Coordinates of C-alpha atoms in Angstrom, one line a residue:
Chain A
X23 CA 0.0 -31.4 10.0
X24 CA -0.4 -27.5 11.1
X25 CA 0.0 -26.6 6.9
X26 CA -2.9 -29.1 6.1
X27 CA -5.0 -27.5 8.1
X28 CA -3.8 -23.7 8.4
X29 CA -3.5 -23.4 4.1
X30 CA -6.4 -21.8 2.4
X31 CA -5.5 -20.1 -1.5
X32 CA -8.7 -18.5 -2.2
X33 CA -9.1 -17.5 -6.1
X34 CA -10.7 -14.1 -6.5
X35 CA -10.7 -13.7 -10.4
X36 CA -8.7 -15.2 -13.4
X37 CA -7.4 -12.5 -16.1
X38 CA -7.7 -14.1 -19.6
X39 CA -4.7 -11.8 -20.5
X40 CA -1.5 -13.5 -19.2
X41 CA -3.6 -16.1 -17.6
X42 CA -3.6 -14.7 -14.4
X43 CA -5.5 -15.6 -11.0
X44 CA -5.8 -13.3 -8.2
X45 CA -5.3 -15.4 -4.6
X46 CA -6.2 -14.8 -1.4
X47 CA -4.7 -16.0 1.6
X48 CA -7.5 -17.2 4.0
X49 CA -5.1 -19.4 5.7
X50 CA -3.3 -19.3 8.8
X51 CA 0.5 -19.8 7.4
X52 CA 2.2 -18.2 4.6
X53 CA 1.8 -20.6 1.0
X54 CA 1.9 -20.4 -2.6
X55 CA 1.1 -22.2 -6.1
X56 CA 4.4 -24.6 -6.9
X57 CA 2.4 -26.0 -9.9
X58 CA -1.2 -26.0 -12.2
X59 CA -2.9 -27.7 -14.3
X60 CA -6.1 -26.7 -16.5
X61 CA -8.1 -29.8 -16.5
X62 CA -11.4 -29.0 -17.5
X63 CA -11.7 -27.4 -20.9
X64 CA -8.1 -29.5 -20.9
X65 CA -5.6 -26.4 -21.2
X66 CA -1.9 -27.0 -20.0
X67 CA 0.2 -27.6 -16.8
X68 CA 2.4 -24.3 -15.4
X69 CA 4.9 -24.7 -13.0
X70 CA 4.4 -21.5 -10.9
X71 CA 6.9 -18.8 -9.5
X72 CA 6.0 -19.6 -5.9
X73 CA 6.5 -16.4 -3.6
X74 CA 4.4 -17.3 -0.3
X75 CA 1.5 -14.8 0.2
X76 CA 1.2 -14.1 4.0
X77 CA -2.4 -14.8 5.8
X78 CA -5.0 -11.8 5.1
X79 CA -2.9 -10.9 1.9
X80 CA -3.8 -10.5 -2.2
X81 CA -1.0 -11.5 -4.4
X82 CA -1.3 -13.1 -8.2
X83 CA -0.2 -16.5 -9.8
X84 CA 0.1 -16.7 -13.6
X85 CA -0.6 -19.3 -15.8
X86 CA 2.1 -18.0 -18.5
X87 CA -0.1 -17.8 -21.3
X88 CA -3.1 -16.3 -21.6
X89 CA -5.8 -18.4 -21.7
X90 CA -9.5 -18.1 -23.5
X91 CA -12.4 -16.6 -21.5
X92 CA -14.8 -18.8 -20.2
X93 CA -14.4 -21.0 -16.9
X94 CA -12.2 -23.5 -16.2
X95 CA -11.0 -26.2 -13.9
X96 CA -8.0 -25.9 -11.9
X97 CA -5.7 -28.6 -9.9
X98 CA -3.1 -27.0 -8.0
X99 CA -0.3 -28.0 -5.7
X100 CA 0.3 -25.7 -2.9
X101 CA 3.9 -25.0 -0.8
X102 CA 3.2 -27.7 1.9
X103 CA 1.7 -30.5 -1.1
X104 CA -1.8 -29.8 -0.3
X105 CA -3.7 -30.4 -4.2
X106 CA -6.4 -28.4 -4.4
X107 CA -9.3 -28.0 -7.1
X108 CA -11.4 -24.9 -7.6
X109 CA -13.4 -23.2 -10.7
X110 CA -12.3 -20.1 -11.8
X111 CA -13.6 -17.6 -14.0
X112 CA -11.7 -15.5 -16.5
X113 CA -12.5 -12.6 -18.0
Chain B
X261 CA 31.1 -47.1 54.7
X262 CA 29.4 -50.3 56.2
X263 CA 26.8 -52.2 54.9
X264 CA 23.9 -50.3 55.7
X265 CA 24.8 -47.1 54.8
X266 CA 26.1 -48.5 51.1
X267 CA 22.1 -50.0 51.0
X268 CA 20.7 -46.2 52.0
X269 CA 23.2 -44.3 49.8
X270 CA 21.7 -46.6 46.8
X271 CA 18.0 -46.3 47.8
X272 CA 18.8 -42.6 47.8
X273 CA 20.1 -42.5 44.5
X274 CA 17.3 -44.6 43.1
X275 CA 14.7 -42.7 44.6
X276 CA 16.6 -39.2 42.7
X277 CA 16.7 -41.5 39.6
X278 CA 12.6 -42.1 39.8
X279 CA 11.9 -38.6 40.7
X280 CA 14.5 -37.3 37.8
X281 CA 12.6 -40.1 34.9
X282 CA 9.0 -39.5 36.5
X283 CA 9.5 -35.4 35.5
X284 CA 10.9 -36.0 32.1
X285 CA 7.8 -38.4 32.0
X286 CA 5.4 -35.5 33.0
X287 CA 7.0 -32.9 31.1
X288 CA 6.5 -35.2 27.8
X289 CA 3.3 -35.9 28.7
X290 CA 2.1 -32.6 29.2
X291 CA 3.9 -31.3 26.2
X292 CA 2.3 -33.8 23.7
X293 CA -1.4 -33.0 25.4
X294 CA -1.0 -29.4 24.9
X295 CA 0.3 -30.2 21.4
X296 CA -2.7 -32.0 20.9
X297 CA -5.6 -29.7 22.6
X298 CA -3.9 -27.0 20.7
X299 CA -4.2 -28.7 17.2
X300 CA -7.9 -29.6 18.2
X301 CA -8.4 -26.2 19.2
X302 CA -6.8 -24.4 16.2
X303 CA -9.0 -27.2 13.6
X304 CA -12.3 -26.4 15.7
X305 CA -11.7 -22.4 15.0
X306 CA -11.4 -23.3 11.4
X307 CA -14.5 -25.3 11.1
X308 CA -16.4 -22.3 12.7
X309 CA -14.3 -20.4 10.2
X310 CA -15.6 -22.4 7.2
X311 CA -19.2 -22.0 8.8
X312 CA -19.2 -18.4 9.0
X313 CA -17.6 -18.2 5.6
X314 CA -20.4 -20.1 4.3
X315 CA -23.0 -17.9 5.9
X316 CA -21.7 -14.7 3.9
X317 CA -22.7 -15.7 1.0
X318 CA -26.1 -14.0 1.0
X319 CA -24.2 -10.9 1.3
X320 CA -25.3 -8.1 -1.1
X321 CA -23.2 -5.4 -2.4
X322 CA -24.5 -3.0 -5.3
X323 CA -24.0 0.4 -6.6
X324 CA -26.3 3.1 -5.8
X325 CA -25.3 5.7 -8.3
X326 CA -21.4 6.8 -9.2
X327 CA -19.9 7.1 -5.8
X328 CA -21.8 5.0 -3.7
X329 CA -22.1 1.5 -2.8
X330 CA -24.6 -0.3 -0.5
X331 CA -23.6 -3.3 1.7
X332 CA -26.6 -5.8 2.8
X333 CA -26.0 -8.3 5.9
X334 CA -30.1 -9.1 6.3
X335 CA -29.2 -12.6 5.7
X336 CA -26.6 -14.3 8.1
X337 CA -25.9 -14.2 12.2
X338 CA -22.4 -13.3 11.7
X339 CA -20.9 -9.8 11.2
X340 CA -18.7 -9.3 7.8
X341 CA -15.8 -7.3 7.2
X342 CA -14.6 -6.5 3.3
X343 CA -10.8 -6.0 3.1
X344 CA -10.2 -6.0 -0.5
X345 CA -11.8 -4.5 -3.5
X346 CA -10.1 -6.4 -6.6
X347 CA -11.0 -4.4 -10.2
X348 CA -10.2 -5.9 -13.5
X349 CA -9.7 -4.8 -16.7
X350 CA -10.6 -7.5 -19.3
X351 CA -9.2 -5.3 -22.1
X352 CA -5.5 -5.0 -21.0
X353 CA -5.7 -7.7 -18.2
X354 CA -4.3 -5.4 -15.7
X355 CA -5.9 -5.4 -12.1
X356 CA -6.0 -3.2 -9.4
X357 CA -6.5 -4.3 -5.8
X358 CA -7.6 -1.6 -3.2
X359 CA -7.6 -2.0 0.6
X360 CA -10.6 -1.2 2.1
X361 CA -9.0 -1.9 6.3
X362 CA -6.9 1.3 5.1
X363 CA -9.9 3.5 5.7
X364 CA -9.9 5.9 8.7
X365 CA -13.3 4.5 9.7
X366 CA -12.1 1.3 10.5
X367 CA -15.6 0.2 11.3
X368 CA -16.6 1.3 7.7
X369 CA -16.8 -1.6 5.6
X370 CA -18.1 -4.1 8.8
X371 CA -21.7 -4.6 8.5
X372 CA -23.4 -6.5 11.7
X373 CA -26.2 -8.6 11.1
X374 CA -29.3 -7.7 9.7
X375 CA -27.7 -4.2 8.9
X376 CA -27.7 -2.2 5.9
X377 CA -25.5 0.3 5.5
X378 CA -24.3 2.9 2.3
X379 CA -20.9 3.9 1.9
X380 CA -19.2 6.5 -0.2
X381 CA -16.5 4.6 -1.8
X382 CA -14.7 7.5 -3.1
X383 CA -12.1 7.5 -0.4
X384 CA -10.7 4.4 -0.9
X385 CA -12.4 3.2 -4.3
X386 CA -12.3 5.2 -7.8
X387 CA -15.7 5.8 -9.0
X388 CA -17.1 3.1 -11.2
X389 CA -16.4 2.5 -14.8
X390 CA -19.0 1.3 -16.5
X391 CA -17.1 -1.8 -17.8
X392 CA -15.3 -2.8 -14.8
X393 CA -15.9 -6.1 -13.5
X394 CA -15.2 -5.7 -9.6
X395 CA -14.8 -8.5 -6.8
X396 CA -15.1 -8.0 -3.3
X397 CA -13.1 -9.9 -1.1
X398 CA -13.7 -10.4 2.3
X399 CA -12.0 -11.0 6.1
X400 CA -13.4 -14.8 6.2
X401 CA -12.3 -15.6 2.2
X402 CA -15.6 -14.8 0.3
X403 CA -15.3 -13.7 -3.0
X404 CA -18.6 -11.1 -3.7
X405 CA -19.4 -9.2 -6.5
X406 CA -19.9 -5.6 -6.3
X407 CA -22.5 -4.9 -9.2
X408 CA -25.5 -3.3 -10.4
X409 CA -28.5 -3.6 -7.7
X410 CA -30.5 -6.5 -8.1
X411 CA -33.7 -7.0 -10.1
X412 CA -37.1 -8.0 -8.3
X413 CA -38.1 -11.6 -8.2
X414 CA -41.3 -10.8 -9.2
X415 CA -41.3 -8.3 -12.7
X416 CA -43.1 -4.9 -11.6
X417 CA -46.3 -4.8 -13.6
X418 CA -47.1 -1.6 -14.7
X419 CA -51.5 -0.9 -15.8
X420 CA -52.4 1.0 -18.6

């Protein structure tokens, strides 16, 4: 119940190139992507290399591919199965 | 052992029983309240958290010239702190992420409320390039944008 409510992935900025994000950990326990999906312009699912990012910390999640400018939709699923949607920009 | 003293070495040994359950009891009890005043506690600070967070997003930051940046807090009752300055190239898709809480200042990228202040960035930040696109993240989770000062509202009208 603690992960619920201690897991916060912030998304700082999406890099078209490699179809990156840049996270932030504004959480209270360490947590990662597992998986993503690009939903909205429809884009493809990634299953992500999930290395927790500690609380207060920067780290980066790719999509594998780079992806077009422009902003997209995002459903993710984070280390303790919380999904998440957020809007991301990249550039 | 007669009769009576069988009965009182049996009340004796219930009465240790009681007292032995009854702690167990207590111990649980109190165990399971903290657990739960402490999960109450810790989903209260986040609330206040998300509050706060949501209160920073009138927060300015602009360059002044090459080296300098100016960070505006005239708009919320909480004091920020900036941690992270996040710069991306869009032509090679590399990024660079600089710690601001590395400063020797530590107080120098804090602004309290209604405070203005202008810091030279040099120290921690390479000067700008003119086609950098540059994030700004802070303590709380906000995600700023350090760009060019802002325009007037109103369009300056100029006579003649």
């Amino acid at each position: 119940m603690l992960g619920g409510l201690g897991e916060s992935l912030v998304p700082v900025e999406g890099v078209s190139i490699g179809g990156k994000i840049i996270l932030y950990n504004n959480g209270l326990i360490p947590t990662c992507f597992l998986e993503l999906r690009v939903v909205d312009p429809p884009y493809g699912y990634s299953v992500a290399s999930c290395s927790p990012v500690q609380p207060r910390q920067i780290d980066v999640v790719s999509l594998g591919a780079t992806i077009s400018p422009g902003e997209y939709v995002v459903i993710a699923r984070t280390l303790h199965n919380k999904i998440v949607t957020f809007r991301v920009v990249f550039r | 052992m007669t009769e009576s003293g069988r009965i009182g070495v049996k009340a004796v040994s219930t009465v240790i029983a009681a007292v032995i359950v009854l702690t167990i009891f207590l111990g649980l009890a109190s165990a399971i309240y903290a657990g739960i005043f402490q999960l109450g506690n810790e989903s209260g600070n986040l609330v206040k958290r998300e509050a706060e967070r949501a209160m920073e997003a009138f927060f300015q930051i602009y360059w002044l010239n090459e080296t300098h940046v100016v960070l505006f807090n005239n708009h919320s009752s909480v004091p920020i702190k900036l941690l992270y300055w996040v710069r991306v190239n869009p032509d090679s898709g590399s990024y660079t992420v600089y710690n601001l809480f590395n400063s020797l200042d530590p107080a120098k990228y804090t602004v309290k409320p209604s405070g203005m202040k202008i810091v030279d960035i040099r120290t921690e930040v390479p000067t700008r390039n003119r086609d950098s696109v540059d994030r700004v993240v802070s303590e709380r989770g906000s995600i700023l944008r350090g760009g060019r000062c802002p325009q007037p509202a109103i369009p300056t009208l100029h006579a003649g």
